[in-house]
CSV table of C-alpha atoms in Angstrom, one decimal:
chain,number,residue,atom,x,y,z
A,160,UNK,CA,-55.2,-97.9,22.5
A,161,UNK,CA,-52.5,-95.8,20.5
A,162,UNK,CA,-50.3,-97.9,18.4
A,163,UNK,CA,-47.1,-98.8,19.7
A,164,UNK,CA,-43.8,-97.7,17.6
A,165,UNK,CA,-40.3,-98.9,18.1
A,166,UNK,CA,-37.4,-96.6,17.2
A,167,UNK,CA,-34.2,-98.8,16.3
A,168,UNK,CA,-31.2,-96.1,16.1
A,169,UNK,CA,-28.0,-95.6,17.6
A,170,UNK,CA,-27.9,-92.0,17.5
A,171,UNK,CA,-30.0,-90.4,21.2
A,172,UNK,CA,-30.2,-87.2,19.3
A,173,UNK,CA,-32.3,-89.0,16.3
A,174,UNK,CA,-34.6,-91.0,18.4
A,175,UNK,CA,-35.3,-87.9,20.4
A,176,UNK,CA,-36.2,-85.6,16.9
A,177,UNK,CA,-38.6,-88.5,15.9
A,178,UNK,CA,-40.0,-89.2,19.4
A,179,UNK,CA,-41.3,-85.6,19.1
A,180,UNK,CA,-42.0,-85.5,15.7
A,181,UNK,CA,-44.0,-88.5,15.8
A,182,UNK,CA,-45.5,-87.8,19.2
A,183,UNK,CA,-46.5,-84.5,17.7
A,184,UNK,CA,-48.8,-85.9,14.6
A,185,UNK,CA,-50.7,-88.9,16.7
A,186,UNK,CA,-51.1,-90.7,20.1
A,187,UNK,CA,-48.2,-93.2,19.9
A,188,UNK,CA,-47.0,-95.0,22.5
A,189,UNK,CA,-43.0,-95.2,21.5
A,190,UNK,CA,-40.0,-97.4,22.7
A,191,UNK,CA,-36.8,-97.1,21.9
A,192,UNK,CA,-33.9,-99.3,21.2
A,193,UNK,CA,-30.0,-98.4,20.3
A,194,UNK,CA,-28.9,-101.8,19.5
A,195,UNK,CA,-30.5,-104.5,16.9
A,196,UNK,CA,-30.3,-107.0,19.9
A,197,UNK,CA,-32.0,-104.9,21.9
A,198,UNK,CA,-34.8,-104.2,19.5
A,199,UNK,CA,-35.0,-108.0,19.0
A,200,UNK,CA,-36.0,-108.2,23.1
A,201,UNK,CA,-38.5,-105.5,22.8
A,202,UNK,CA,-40.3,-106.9,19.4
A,203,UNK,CA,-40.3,-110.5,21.2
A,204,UNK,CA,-41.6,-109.1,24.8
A,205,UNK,CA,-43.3,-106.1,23.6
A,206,UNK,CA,-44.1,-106.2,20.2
A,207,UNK,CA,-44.7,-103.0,18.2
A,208,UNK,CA,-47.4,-102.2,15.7
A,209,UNK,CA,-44.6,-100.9,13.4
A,210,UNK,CA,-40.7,-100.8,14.0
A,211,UNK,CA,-38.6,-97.4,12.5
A,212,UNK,CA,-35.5,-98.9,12.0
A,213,UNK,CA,-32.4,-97.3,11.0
A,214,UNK,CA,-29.9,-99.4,8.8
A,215,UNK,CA,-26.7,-98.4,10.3
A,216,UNK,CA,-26.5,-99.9,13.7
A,217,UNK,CA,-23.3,-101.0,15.4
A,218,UNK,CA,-24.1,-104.8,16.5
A,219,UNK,CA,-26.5,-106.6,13.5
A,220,UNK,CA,-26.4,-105.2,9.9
A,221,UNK,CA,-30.0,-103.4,9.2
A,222,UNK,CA,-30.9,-106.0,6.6
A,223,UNK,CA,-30.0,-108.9,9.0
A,224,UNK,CA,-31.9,-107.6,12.0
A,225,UNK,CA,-34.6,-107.0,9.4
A,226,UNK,CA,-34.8,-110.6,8.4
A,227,UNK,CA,-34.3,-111.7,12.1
A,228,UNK,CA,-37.4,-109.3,13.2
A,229,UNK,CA,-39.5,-110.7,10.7
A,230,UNK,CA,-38.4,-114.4,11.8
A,231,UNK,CA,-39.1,-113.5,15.1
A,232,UNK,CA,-42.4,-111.6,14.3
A,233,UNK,CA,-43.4,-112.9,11.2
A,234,UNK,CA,-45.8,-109.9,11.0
A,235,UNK,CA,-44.1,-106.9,11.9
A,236,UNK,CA,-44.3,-103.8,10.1
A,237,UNK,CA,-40.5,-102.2,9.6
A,238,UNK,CA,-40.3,-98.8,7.8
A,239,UNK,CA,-36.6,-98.3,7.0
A,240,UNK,CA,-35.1,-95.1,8.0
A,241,UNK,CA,-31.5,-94.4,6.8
A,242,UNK,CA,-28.7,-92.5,6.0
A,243,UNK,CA,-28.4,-94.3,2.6
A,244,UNK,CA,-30.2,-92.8,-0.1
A,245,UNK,CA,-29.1,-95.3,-3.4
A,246,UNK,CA,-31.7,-96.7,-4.2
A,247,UNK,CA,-30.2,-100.2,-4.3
A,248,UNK,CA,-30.9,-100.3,0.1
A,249,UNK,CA,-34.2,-99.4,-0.8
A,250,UNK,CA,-34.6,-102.0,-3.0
A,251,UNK,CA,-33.1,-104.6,-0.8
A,252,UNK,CA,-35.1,-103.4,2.3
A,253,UNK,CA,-37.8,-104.1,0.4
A,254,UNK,CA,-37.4,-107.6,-0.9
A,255,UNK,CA,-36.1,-108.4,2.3
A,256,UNK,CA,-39.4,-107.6,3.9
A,257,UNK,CA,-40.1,-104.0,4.9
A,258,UNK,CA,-42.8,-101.9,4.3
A,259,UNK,CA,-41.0,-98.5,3.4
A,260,UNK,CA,-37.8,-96.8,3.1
A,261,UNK,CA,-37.3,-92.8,4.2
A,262,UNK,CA,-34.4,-91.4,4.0
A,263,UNK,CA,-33.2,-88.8,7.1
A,264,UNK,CA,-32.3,-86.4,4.3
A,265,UNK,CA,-36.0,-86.9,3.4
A,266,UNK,CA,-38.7,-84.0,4.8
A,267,UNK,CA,-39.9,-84.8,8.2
A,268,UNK,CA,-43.6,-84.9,7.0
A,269,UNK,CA,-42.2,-87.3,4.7
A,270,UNK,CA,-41.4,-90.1,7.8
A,271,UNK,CA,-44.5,-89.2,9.7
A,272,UNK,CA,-46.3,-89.8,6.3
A,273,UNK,CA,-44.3,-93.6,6.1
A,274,UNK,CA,-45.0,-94.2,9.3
A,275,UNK,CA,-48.9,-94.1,9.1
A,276,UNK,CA,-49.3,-95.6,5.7
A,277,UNK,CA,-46.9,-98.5,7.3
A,278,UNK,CA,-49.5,-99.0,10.0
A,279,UNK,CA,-52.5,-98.6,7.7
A,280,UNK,CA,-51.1,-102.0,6.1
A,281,UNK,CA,-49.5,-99.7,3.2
A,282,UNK,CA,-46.1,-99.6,1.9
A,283,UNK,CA,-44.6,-96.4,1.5
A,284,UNK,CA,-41.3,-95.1,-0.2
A,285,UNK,CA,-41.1,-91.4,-1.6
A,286,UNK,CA,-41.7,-90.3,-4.7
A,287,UNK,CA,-38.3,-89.8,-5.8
A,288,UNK,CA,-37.0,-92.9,-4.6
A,289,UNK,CA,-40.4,-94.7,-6.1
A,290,UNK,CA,-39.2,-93.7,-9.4
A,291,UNK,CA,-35.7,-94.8,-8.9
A,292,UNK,CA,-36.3,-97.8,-7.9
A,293,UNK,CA,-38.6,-98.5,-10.7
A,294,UNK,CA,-35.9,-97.4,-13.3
A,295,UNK,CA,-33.6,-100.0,-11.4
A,296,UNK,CA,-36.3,-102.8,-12.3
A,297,UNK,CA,-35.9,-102.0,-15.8
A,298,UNK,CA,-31.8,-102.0,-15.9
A,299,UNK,CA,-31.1,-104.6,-13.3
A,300,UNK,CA,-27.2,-104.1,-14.1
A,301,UNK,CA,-27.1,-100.6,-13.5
A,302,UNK,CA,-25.4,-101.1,-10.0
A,303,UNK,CA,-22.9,-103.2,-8.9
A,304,UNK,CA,-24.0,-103.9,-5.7
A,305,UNK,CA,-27.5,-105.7,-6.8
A,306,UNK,CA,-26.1,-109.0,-6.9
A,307,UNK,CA,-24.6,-109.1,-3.7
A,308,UNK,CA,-26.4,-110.6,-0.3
A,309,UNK,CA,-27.4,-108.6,2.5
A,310,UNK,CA,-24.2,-110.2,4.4
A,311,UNK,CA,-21.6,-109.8,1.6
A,312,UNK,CA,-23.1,-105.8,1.6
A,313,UNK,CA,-22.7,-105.5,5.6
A,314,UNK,CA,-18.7,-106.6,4.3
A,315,UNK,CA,-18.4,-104.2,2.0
A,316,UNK,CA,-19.6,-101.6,4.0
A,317,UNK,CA,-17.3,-101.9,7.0
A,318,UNK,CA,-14.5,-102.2,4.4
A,319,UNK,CA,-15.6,-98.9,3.5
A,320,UNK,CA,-15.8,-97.8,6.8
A,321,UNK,CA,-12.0,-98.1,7.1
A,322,UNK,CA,-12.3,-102.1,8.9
A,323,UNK,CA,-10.0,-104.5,8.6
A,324,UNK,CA,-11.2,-108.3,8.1
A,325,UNK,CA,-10.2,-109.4,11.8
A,326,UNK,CA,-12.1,-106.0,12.7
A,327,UNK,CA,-15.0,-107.0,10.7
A,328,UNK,CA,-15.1,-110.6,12.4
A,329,UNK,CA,-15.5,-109.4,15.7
A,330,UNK,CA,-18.1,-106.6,14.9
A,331,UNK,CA,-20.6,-109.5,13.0
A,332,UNK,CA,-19.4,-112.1,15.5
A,333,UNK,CA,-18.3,-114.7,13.0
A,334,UNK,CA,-14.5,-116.3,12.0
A,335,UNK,CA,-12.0,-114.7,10.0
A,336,UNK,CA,-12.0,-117.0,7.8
A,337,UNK,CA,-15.7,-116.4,7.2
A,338,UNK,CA,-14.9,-112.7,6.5
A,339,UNK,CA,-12.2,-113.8,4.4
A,340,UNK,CA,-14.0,-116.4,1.9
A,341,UNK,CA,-17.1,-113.7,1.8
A,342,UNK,CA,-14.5,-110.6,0.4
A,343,UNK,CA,-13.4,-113.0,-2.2
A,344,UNK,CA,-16.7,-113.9,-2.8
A,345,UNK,CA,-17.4,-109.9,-3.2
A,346,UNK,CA,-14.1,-109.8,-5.5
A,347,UNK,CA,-15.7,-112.2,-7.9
A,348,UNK,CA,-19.2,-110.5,-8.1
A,349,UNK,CA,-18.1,-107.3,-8.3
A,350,UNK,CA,-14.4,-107.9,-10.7
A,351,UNK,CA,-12.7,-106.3,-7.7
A,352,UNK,CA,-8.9,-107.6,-7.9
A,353,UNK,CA,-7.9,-106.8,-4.2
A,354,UNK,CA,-9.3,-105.7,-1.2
A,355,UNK,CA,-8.3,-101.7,-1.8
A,356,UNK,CA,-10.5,-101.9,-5.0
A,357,UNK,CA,-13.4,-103.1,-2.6
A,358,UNK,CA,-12.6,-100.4,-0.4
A,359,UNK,CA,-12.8,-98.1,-3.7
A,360,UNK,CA,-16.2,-99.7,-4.6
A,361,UNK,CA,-17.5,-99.5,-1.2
A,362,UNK,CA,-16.6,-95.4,-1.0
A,363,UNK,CA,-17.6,-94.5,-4.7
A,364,UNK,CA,-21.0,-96.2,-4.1
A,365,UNK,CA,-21.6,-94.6,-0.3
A,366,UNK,CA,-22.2,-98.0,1.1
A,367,UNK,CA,-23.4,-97.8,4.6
A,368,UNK,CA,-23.6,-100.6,7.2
């Protein structure tokens, strides 16, 4: 039987250049999902032998559906495929439990390679990003953002993205008050002194939900 792929991204136009690209270098069989709650009912009624999963989607942070895929399916196979190419995501994908990271400025061979080492039990990242993530092991205070949770960076991306805190609430489902506490939370890690130097942070850094 071919091995079964699910592609997690909100974009049609993105899950249709994969389908094809991936249909074209083996016999998958591929599902799609444009939600992280969807993806959750296809892992839990269908499961996949490896999950694509872009970070950016509009209901569940990447990292969170990431840790709630793995909860649910404690041995899936994700291979992260983002926007975001800082090497901090990468890093965080990983310790959060995938098995690569490509970027979609990345060559295509590139994600067709991830996507077979990922199913061959391997973990993959590109050789560029291999090396920057190593350097970040070594200088662990390089970034900012390193010290921050996979929640308190979903925050500071959709401050980024222009989102007020009520805004915010409603989009992770969760109190204002919540949102609130976690900014200044965010304030304090970072030495931000207000929510416009977040918002500063957030933009000079490219963080992406």
């Amino acid at each position: 039987m071919p091995d079964r792929l699910l592609l997690v991204d909100d974009h049609p136009v993105v899950r249709t250049g994969c389908r094809r690209l991936l249909a074209s270098a083996g016999p998958y069989e591929i599902m799609e999902a444009d939600t992280g709650s969807r993806a959750l009912e296809l892992c839990e009624s269908e499961p996949p032998d490896a999950v694509v999963l872009d970070l950016g989607l509009p209901d569940i942070g990447g990292l969170e559906l990431l840790d709630r895929l793995r909860r649910a399916v404690p041995d899936i196979r994700v291979l992260v495929f983002s926007m975001h190419d800082d090497p901090v995501f990468a890093a965080r994908a990983l310790e959060a439990g995938a098995r690569g990271y490509v970027t979609k400025n990345d060559a295509p061979e590139e994600l067709v390679a991830a996507v077979e080492t990922v199913l061959a039990g391997g973990i993959y990242l590109s050789r560029d990003m291999a090396r920057e993530v190593a350097v970040m092991s070594f200088a662990p205070n390089r970034s900012p953002l390193q010290g921050l949770t996979a929640r308190e960076l979903r925050v500071l991306a959709e401050l980024g993205q222009g989102n007020a805190i009520a805004e915010i609430a409603d989009r992770l489902g969760v109190s204002y008050k919540t949102v609130s506490n976690t900014c200044t939370t965010i304030k304090t890690k970072l030495g931000a002194r207000s929510i416009r130097e977040l918002i500063r942070i957030a933009v000079e850094h490219r963080v992406s939900p």
